[in-house]
Coordinates of C-alpha atoms in Angstrom, one line a residue:
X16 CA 82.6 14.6 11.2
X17 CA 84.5 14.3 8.1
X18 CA 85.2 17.2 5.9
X19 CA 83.1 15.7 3.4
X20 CA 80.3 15.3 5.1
X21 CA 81.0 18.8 6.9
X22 CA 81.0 20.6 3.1
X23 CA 77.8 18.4 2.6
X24 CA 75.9 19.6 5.3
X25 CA 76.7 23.3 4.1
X26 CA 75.6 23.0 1.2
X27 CA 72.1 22.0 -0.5
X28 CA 70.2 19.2 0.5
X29 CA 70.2 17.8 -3.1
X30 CA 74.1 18.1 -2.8
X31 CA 74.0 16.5 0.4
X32 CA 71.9 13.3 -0.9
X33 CA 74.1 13.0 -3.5
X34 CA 77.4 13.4 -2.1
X35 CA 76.5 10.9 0.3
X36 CA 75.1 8.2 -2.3
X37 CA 78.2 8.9 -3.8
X38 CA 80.7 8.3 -1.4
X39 CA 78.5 5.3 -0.1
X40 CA 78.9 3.5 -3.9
X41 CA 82.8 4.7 -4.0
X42 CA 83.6 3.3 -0.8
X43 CA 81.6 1.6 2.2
X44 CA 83.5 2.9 5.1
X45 CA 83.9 6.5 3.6
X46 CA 81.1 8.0 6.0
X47 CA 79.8 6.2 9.2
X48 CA 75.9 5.6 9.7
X49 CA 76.3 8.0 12.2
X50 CA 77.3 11.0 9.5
X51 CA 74.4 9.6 7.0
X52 CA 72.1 10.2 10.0
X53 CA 73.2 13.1 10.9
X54 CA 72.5 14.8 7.0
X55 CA 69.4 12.6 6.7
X56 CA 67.8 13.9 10.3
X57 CA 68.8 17.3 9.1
X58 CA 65.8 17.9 6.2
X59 CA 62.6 19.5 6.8
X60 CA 59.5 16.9 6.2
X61 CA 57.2 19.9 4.0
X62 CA 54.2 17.1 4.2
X63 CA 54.6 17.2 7.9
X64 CA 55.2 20.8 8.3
X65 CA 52.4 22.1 6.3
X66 CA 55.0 23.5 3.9
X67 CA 53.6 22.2 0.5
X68 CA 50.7 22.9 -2.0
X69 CA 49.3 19.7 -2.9
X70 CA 46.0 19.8 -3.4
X71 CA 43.1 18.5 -0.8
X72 CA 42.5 15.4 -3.0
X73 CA 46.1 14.5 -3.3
X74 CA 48.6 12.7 -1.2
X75 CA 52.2 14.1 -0.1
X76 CA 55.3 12.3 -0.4
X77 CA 58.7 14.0 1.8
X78 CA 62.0 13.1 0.1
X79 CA 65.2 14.6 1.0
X80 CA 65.2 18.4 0.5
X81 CA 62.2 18.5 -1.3
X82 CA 58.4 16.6 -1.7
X83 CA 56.2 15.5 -4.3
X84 CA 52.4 15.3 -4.9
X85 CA 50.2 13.0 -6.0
X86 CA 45.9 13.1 -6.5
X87 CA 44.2 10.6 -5.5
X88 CA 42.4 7.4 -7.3
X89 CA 39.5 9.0 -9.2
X90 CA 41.0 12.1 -9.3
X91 CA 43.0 13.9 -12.5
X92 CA 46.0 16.4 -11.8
X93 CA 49.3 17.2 -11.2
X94 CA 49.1 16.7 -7.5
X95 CA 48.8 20.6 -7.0
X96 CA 45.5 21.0 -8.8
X97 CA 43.2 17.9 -8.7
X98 CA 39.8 17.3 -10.5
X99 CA 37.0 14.8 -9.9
X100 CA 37.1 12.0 -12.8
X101 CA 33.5 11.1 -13.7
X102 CA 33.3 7.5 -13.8
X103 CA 29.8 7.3 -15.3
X104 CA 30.7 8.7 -18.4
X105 CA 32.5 5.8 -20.0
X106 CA 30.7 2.6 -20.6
X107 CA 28.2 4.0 -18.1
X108 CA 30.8 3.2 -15.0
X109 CA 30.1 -0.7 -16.1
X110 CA 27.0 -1.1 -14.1
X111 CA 24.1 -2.6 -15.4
X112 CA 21.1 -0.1 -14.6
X113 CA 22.6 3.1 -12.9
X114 CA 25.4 4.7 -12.2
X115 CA 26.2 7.9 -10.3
X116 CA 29.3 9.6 -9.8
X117 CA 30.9 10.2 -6.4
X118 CA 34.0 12.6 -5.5
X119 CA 36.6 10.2 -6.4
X120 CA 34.7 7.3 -7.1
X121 CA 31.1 6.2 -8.2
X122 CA 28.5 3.6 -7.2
X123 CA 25.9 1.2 -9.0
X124 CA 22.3 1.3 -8.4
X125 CA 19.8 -0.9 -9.5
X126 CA 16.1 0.1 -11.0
X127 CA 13.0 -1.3 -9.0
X128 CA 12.3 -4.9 -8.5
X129 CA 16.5 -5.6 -8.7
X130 CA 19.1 -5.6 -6.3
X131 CA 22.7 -5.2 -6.7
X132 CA 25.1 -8.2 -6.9
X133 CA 28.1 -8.7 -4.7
X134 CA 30.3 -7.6 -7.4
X135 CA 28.4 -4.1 -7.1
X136 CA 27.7 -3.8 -11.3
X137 CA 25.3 -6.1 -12.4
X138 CA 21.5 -6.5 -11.0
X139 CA 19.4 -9.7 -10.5
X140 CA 15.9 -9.4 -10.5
X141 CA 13.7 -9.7 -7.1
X142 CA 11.4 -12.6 -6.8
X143 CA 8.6 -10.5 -5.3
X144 CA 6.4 -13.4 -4.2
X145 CA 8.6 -15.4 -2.1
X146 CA 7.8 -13.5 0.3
X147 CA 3.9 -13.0 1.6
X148 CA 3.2 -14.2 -1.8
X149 CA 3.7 -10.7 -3.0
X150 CA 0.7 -9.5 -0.6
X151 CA -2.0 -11.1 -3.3
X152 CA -5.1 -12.8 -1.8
X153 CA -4.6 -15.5 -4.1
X154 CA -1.9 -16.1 -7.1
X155 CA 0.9 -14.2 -7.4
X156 CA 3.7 -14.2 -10.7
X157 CA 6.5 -12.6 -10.6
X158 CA 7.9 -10.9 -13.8
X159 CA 11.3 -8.9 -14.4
X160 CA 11.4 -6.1 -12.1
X161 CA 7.8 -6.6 -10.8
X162 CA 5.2 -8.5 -10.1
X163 CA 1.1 -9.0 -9.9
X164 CA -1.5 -10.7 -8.8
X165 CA -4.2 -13.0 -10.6
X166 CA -7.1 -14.7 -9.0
X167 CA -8.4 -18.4 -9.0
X168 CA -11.8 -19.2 -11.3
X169 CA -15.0 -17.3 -10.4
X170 CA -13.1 -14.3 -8.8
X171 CA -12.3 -11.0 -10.1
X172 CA -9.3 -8.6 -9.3
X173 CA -10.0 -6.1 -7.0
X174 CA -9.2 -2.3 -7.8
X175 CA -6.1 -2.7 -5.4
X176 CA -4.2 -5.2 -7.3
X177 CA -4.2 -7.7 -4.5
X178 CA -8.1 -8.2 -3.2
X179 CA -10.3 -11.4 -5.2
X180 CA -13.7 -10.6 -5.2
X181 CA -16.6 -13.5 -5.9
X182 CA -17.6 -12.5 -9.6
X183 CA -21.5 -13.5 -8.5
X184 CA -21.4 -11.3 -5.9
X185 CA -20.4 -8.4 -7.8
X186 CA -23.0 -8.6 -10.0
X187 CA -25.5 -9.4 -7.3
X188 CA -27.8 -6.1 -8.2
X189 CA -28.5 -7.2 -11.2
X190 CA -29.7 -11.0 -9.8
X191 CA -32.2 -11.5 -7.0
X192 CA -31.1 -12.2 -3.6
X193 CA -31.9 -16.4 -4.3
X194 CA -30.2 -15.8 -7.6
X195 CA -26.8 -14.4 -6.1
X196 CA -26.8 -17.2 -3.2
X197 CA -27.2 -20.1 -5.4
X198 CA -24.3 -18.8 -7.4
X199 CA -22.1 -17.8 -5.4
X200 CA -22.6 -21.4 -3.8
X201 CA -22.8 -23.5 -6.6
X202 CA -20.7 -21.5 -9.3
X203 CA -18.4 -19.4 -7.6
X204 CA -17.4 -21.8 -4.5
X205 CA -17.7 -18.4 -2.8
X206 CA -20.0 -18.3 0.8
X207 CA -22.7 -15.6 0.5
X208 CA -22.9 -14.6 4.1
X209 CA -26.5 -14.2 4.7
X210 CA -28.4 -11.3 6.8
X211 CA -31.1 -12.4 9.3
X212 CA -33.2 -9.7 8.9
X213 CA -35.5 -11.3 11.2
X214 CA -33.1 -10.1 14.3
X215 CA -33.8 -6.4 13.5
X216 CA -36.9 -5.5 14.6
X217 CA -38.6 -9.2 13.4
X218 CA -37.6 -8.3 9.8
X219 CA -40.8 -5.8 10.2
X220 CA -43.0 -8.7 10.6
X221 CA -46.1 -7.9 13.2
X222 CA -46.0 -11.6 14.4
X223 CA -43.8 -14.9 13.0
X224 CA -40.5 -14.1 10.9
X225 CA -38.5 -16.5 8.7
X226 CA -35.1 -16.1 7.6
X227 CA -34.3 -17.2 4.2
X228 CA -31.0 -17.0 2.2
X229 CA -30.8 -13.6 0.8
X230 CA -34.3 -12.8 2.4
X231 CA -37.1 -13.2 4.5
X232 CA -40.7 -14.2 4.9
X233 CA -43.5 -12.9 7.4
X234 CA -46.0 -15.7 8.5
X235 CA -49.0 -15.7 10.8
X236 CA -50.9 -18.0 13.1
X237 CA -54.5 -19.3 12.5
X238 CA -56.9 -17.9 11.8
X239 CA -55.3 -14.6 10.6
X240 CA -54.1 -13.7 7.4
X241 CA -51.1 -12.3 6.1
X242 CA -51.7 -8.9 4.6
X243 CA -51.3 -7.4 0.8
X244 CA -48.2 -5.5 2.5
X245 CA -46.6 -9.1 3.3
X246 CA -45.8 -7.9 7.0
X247 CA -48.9 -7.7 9.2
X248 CA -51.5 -10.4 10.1
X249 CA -55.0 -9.3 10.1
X250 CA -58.6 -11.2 10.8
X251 CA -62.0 -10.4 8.7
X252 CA -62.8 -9.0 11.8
X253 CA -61.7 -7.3 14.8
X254 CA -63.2 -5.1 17.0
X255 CA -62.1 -3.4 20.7
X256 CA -64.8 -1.7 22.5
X257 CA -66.8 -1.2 19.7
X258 CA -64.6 0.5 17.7
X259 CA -63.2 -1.5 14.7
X260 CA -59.6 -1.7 14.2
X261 CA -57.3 -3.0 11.1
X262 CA -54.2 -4.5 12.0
X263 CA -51.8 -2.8 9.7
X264 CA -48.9 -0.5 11.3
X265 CA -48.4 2.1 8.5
X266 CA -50.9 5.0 6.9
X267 CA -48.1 5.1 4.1
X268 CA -48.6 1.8 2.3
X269 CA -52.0 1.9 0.6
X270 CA -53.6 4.5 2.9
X271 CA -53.0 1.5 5.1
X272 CA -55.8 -0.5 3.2
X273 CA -58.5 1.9 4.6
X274 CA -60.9 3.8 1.8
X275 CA -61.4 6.6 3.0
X276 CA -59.1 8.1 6.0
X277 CA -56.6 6.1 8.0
X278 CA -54.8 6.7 11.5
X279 CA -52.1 5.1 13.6
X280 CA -53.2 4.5 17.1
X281 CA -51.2 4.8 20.3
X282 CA -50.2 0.8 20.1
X283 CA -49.4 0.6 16.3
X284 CA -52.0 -0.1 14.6
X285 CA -54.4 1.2 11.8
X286 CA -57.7 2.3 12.1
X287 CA -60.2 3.0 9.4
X288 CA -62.8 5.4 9.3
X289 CA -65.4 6.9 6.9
X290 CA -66.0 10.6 5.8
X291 CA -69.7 12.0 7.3
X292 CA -72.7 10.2 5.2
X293 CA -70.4 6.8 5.4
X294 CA -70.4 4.2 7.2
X295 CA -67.4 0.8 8.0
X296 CA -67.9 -1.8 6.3
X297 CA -67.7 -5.4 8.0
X298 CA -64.4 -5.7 6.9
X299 CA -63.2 -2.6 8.7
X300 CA -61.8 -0.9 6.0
X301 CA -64.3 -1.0 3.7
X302 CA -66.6 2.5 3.1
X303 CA -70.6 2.0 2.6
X304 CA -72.9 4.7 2.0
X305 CA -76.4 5.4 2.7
X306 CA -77.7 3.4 -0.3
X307 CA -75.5 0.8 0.8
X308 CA -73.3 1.1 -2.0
X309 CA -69.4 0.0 -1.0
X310 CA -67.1 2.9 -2.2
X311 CA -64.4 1.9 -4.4
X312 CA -61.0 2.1 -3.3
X313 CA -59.7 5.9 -3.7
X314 CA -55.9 4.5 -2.8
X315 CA -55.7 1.1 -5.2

């Protein structure tokens, strides 16, 4: 080792990098690789070592005899000390909608109904009804950030935005059962799905039941006759084993047509009697006193 390279060693490492950049400008054969080596290998590496104070957010840089710090992108400092910059705050971080700062950086959101471009700043609005048409049962529109359903003629919005109701139909309390099935048919193009009521218990008819659109009708065979309640058949007359019987089903319903006192009997039907000083009249549910006299009806 030359002296000059032995008095460089000995002394600083400052000394030492400078002696030797030195003597490398002055002359180029004045110290070997070997002897630059040798002073080079010789300094500590402080980033490497743990031997520095740069801050978490900052890098370390090892130069000869000494090392530097620097913070991070997004970060303000002097390497030793290094504070979050807060993007958002000027011009809103340059994104469109939102932006929300990060340690070190930020990102872009979008509001509702948008999504984020690919250059991560500006947002394009979704086109809702592309897909499933938007969930509506019939027309869906989309508008910026949103969207919503309309329905076709002779249908009404439903409560939840996406349901088209038949406009008849929803009115159909204040129109008769015919009234609401012609126009849901004929106006609205919407199918009124009928009810047999006949399949439940024969619609309450005591012999023939009819289905009709929105309704039903109780017929019966010759000779009888359909009844003032429009359910039962009945005869003029009708007797078993002497004792006379109407063929209603129900006290309820005008005393069951009876004048004076009326009872449901072990197979469904109505039978009529008379208070004490009366008597049935041919009709079987007539009252006729002693004079002959027919009783008005207490239950008309």
């Amino acid at each position: 080792m030359s002296a000059a390279l032995r008095s460089c060693v000995a002394a600083s490492w400052e000394m030492c990098a400078l002696t030797l950049l030195a003597a490398f400008h002055a002359s180029a054969g004045w110290a070997s690789e070997n002897e630059a080596a040798l002073c080079l290998s010789s300094d500590e590496n402080e980033c490497v070592s743990g031997g520095h104070t740069c801050d978490a957010n900052a890098r370390c840089g090892n130069i000869i005899g000494s090392y530097f710090c620097q913070c991070y992108q997004g970060f303000n400092g002097d390497g030793h000390s290094c504070f979050d910059i807060d993007e958002c705050v000027v011009n809103n971080g340059r994104c469109e909608h939102n932006c929300t700062n990060e340690p070190g950086s930020y990102s872009c959101q979008c509001a509702s109904g948008y999504q984020l471009d690919p250059d991560r700043h500006s947002c394009t609005d979704v086109d809702e009804c592309v897909r499933l048409n938007g969930t509506c049962e019939h027309i869906c529109i989309n508008i910026r950030g949103s969207f919503h359903c309309s329905c076709r003629p002779g249908y009404q919005l439903h409560i939840d935005g996406h349901t088209c109701v038949g406009i008849c139909c929803m009115h159909k309390r204040e129109l008769s059962k015919h009234d609401v099935y012609d126009l849901c048919v004929s106006v609205c193009g919407f199918v009124y799905i009928d009810i047999d009521e006949c399949k439940l218990q024969n619609g309450g008819c005591s012999h023939t039941c009819t289905n009709s659109p929105g309704g039903h009708t109780c017929r019966c065979p010759p000779p009888l006759l359909l009844d003032i309640d429009n359910l039962n058949c009945r005869s003029k007359f009708d007797y078993r084993v002497d004792i006379t019987v109407f063929y209603a089903t129900s006290c309820k319903l005008r005393n069951g047509g009876c004048d004076h006192m009326c009872t449901v009997r072990a197979e469904g039907h109505v039978q009529c009697s008379c208070q004490a000083g009366w008597q049935l009249d041919e009709d079987a549910r007539s009252c006729v006193g002693e004079s002959s006299c027919s009783l008005p009806a207490l239950y008309y």
